[in-house]
Short mmCIF file of C-alpha atoms in Angstrom, two decimals:
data_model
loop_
_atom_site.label_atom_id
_atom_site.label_comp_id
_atom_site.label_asym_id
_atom_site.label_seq_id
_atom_site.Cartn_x
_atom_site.Cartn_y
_atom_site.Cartn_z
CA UNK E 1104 97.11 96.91 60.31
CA UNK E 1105 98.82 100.40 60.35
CA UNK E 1106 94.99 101.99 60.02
CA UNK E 1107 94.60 99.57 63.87
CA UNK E 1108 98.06 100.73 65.11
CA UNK E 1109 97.01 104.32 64.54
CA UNK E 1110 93.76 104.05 66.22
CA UNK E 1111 94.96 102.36 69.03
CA UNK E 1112 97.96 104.51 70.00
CA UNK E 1113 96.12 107.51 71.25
CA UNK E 1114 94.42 105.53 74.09
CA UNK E 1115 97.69 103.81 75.08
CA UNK E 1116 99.13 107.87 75.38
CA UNK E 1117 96.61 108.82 77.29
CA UNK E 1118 96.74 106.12 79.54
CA UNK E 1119 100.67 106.42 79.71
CA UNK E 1120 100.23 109.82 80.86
CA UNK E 1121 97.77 108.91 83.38
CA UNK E 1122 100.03 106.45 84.33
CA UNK E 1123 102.96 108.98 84.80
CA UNK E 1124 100.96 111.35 86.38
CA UNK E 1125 99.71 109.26 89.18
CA UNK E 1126 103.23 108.14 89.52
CA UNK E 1127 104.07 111.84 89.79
CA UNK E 1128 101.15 112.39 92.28
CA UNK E 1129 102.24 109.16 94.43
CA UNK E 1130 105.79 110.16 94.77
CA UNK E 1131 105.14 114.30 95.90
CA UNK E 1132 102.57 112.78 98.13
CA UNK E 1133 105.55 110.28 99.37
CA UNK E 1134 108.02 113.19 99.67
CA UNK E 1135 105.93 115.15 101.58
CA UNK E 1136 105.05 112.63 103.86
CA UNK E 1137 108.93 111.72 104.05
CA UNK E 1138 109.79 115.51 104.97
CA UNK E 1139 107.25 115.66 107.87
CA UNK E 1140 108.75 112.13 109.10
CA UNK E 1141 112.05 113.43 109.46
CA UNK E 1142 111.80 117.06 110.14
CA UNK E 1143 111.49 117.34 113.72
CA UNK E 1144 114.21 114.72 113.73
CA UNK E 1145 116.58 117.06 111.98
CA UNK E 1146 115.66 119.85 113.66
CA UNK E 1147 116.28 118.08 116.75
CA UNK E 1148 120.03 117.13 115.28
CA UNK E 1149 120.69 120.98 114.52
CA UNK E 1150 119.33 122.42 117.48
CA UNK E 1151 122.09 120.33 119.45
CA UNK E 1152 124.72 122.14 117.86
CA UNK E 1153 123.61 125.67 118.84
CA UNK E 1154 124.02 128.09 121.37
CA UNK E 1155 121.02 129.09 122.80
CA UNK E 1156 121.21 132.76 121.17
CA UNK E 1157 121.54 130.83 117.72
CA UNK E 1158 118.68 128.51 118.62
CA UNK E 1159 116.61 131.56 119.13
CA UNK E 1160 117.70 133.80 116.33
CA UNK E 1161 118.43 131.59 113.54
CA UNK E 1162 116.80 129.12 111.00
CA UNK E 1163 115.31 126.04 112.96
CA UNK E 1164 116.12 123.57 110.22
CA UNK E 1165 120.15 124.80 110.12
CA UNK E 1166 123.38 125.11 111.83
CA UNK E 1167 123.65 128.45 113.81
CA UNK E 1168 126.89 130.72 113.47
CA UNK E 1169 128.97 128.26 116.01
CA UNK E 1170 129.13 124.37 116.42
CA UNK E 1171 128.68 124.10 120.19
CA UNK E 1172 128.24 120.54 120.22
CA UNK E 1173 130.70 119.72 122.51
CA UNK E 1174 130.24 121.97 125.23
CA UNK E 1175 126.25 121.08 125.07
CA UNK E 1176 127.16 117.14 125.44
CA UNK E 1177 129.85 117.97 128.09
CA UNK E 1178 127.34 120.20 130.50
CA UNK E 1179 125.15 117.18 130.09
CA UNK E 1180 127.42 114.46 130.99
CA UNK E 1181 129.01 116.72 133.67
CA UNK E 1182 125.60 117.65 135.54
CA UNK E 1183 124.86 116.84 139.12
CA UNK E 1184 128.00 114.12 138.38
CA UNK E 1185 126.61 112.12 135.84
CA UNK E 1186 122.85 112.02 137.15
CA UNK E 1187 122.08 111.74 133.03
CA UNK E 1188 123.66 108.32 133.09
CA UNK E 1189 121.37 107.34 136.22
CA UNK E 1190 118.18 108.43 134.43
CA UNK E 1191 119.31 106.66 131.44
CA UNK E 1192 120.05 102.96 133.30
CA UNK E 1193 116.65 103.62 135.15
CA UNK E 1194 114.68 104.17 132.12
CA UNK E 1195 116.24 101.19 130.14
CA UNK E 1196 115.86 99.29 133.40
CA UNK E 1197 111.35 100.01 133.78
CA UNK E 1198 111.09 99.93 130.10
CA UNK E 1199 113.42 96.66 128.92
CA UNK E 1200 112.42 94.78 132.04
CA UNK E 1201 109.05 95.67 132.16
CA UNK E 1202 108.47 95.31 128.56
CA UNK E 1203 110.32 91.65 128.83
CA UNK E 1204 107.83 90.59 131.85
CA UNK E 1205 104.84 91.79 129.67
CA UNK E 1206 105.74 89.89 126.61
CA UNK E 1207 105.56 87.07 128.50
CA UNK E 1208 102.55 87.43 130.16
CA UNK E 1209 100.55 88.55 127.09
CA UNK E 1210 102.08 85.49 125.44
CA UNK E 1211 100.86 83.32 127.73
CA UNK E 1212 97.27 85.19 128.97
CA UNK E 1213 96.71 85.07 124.97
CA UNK E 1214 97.51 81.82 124.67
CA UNK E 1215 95.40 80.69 127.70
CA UNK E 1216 91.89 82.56 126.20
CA UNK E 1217 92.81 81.20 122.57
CA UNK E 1218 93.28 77.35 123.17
CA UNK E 1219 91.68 76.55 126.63
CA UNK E 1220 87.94 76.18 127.34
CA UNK E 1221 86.78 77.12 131.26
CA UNK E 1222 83.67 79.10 132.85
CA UNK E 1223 84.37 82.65 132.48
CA UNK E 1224 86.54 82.57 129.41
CA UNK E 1225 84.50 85.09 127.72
CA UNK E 1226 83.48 87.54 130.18
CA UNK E 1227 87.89 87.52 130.74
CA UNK E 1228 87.81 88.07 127.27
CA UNK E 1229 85.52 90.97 127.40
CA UNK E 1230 87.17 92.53 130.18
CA UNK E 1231 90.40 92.76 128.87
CA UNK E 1232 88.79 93.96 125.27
CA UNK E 1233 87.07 97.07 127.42
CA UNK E 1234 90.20 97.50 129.83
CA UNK E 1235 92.40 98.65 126.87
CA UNK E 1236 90.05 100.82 125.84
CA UNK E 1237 90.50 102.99 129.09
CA UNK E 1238 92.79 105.60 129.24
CA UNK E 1239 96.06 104.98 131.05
CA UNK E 1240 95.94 108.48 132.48
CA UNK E 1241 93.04 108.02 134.36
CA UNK E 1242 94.08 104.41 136.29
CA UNK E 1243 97.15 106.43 137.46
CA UNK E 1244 95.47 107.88 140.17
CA UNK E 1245 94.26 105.19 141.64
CA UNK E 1246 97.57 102.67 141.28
CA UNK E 1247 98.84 105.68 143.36
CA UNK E 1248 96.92 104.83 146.24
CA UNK E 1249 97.34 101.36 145.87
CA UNK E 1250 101.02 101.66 146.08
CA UNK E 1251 100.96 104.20 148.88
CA UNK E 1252 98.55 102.06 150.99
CA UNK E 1253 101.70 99.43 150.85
CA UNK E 1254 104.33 101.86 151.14
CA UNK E 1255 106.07 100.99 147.79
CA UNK E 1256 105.41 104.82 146.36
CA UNK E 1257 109.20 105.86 145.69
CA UNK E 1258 110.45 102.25 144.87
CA UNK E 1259 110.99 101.09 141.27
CA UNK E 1260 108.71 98.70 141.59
CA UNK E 1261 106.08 101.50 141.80
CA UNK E 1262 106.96 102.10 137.92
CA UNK E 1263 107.71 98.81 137.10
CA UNK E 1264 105.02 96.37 138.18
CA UNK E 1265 102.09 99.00 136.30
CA UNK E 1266 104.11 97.72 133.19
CA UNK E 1267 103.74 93.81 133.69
CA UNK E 1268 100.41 93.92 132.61
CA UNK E 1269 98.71 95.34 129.20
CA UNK E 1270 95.70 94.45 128.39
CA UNK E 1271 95.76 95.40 124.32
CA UNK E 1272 99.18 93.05 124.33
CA UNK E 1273 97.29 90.42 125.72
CA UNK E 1274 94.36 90.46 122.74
CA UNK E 1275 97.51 90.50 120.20
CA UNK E 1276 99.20 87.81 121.22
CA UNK E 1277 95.53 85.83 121.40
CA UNK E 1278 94.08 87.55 117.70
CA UNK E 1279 97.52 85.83 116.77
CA UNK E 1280 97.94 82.69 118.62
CA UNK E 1281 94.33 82.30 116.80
CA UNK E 1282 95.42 81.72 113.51
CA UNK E 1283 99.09 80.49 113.89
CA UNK E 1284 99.11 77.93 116.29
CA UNK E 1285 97.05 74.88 115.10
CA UNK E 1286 94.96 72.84 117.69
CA UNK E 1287 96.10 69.57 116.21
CA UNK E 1288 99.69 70.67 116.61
CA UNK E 1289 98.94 70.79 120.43
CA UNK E 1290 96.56 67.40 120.57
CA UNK E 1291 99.68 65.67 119.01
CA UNK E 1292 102.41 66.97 121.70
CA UNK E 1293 99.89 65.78 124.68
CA UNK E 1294 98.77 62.32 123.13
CA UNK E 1295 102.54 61.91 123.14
CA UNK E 1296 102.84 63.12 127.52
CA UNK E 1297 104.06 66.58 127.29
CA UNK E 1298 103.20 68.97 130.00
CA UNK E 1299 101.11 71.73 129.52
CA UNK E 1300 104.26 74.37 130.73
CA UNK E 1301 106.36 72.17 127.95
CA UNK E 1302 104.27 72.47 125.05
CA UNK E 1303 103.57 76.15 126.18
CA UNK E 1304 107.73 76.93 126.23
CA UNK E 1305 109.28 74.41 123.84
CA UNK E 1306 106.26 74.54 121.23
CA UNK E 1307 104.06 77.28 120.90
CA UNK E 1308 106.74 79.90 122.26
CA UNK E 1309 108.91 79.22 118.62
CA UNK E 1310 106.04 79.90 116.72
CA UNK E 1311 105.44 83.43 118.08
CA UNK E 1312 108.27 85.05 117.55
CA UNK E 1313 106.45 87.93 115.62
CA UNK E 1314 103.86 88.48 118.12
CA UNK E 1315 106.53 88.34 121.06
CA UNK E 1316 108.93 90.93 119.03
CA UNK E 1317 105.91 93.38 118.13
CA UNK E 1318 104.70 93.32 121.70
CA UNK E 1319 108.07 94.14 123.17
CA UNK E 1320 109.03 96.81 121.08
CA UNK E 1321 105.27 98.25 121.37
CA UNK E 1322 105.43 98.22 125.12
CA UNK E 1323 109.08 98.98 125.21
CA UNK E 1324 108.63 102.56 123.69
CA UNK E 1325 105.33 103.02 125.25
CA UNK E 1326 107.03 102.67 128.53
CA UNK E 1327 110.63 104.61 127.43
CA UNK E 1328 108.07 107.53 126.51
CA UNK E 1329 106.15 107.03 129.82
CA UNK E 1330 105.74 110.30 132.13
CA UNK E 1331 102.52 110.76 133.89
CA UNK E 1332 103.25 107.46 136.19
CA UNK E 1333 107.08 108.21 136.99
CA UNK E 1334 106.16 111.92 137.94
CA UNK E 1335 103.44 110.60 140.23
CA UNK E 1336 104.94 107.91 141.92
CA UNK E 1337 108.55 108.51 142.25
CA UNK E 1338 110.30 111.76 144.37
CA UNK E 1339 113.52 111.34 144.62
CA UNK E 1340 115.85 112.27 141.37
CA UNK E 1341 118.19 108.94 141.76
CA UNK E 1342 115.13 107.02 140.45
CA UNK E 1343 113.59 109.31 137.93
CA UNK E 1344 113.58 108.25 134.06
CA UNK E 1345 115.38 110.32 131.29
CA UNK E 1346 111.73 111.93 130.27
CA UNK E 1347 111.53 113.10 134.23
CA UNK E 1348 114.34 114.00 134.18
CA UNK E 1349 114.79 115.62 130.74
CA UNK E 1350 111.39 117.66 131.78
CA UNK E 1351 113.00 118.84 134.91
CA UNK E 1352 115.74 120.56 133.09
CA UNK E 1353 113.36 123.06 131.95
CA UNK E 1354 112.44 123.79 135.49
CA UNK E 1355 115.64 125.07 136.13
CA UNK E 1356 117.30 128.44 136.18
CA UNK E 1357 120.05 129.22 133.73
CA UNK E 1358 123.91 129.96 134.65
CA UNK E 1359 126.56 130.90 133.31
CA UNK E 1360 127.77 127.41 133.39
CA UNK E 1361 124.80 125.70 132.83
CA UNK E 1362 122.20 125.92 129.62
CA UNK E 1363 119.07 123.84 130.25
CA UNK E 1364 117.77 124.11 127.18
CA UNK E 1365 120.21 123.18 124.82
CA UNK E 1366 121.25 120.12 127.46
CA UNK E 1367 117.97 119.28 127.34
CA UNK E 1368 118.19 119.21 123.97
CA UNK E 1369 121.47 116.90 123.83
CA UNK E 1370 119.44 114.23 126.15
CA UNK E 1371 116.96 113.88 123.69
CA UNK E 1372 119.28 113.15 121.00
CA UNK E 1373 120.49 110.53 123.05
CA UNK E 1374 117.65 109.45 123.95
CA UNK E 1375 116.91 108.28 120.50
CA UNK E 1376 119.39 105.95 120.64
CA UNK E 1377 118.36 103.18 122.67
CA UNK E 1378 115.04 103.12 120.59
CA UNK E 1379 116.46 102.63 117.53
CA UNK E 1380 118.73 99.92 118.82
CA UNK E 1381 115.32 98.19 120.18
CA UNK E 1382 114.09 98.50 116.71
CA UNK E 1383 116.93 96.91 115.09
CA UNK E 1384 117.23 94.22 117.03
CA UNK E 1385 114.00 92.93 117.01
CA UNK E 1386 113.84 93.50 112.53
CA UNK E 1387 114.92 89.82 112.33
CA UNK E 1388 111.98 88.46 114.48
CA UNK E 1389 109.95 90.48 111.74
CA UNK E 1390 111.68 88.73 108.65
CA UNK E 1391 111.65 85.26 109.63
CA UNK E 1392 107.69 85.56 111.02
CA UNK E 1393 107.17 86.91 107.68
CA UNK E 1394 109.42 84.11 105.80
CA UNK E 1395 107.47 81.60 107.91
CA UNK E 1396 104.77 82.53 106.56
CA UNK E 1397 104.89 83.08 102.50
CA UNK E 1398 106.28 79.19 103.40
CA UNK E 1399 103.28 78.39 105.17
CA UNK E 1400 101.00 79.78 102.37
#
């Protein structure tokens, strides 16, 4: 018994050092990944506090000689009367609305080629698989000229009906409406006389609360980080989002009363903000379509 023990406990050291070391490896491999997460967020944090001869001449990832906080957030607020408040409503406005509209419409254009059988069902399908593939960039162009041939360049809705539609959305919410939404949950609710719109709203909407909160928040930043369709379509500054009008900062000449770049820099801390509220909101849709369905399985 003791000659056993003996032979055996070399193999179980080894393998508890492999076992550490891989550990070890996981974990440095973690921290590293960690650090590159959250760097250019904490550079981002101390570069608000500078001066813009300390964010030139001292260590990106610390505090410079003053704390100039204050006056950075107060030239922001203060500029061209609280124009940063305007770009902020507008952008919350294209991205939270439009986001909303397109949740909905994925929801139900997914639901629509998942559960109902009509000619064309698969070439829609197919389109909207090789739509999503094309780059947004190069449709911009030509929603341009749609918009000016009805006069509606320089509206919001110029901005705003572009984000209605999305065509990856809409295969998400159908990939998922796939394998969460039973047919014979549906065959029961119209053998019993419910409408199509009612089984649509009051049954199959419940069940997708995952889908719905992962395609809002998707579309939601997409759209908050959107700037190759505002700078296009809209001209005058009253309608321009917080990246427009972030990016237009750096287009103008410093003063003695006015810093662009370290304003610039306090925007984009603040422009964090709303994001991370999206992203906490919508956690709980996350938990319970995850609850719902360990109790499923």
């Amino acid at each position: 018994m003791t000659s056993a023990t003996a032979n055996h406990a070399p193999g179980k050291g080894i393998k508890g050092m492999g076992n550490k070391r891989t550990r070890l490896g996981v974990l440095i491999v973690l921290i590293v990944m960690a650090f590159y997460a959250c760097a250019p967020l904490w550079w981002l944090v101390v570069s608000v506090t500078k001066t813009r001869v300390d964010l030139y001449n001292t260590n990106g990832l610390w505090f410079g000689h003053t704390n100039n906080i204050v006056q950075n957030f107060q030239q922001l607020f203060t500029y061209e009367n609280g124009l940063f408040f305007k770009w902020m409503w507008n952008s919350i406005l294209y991205a939270g609305l439009g986001s909303l509209i397109c949740m909905v419409i994925s929801l139900a254009a997914g639901y629509s080629l998942s559960k109902f059988r009509y000619p064309g069902r698969g070439v829609g399908m197919g389109l909207v698989m090789c739509s999503f593939l094309i780059p947004a960039a190069l449709l911009t162009m030509p929603m341009y000229l749609m918009f000016s041939a009805v006069h509606m360049t320089d509206t919001i809705w110029a901005v705003l009906v572009p984000f209605f539609i999305n065509a990856f959305d809409v295969y998400l919410a159908k990939v998922y409406i796939d394998g969460s939404v039973p047919d014979e949950l549906l065959e029961a609710a119209r053998v019993d006389g419910a409408g199509e719109l009612f089984i649509f709203g009051k049954i199959v909407l419940p069940l997708l609360s995952t889908p719905a909160a992962t395609i809002f928040i998707l579309t939601f930043v997409l759209n908050w980080n959107n700037f190759y369709l505002p700078i296009v379509m809209l001209r005058g500054s009253d309608k321009w989002t917080l990246s427009l009008g972030l990016y237009s900062f750096m287009q103008t000449k410093q003063t003695a009363l006015f810093d662009p770049t370290t304003i610039a820099l306090a925007g984009a801390v603040l422009s964090i903000v709303p994001l991370a509220v999206v992203m906490i909101a919508m956690q709980r849709y996350w938990k319970s379509g995850v609850a719902l369905g360990s109790v499923k399985g």
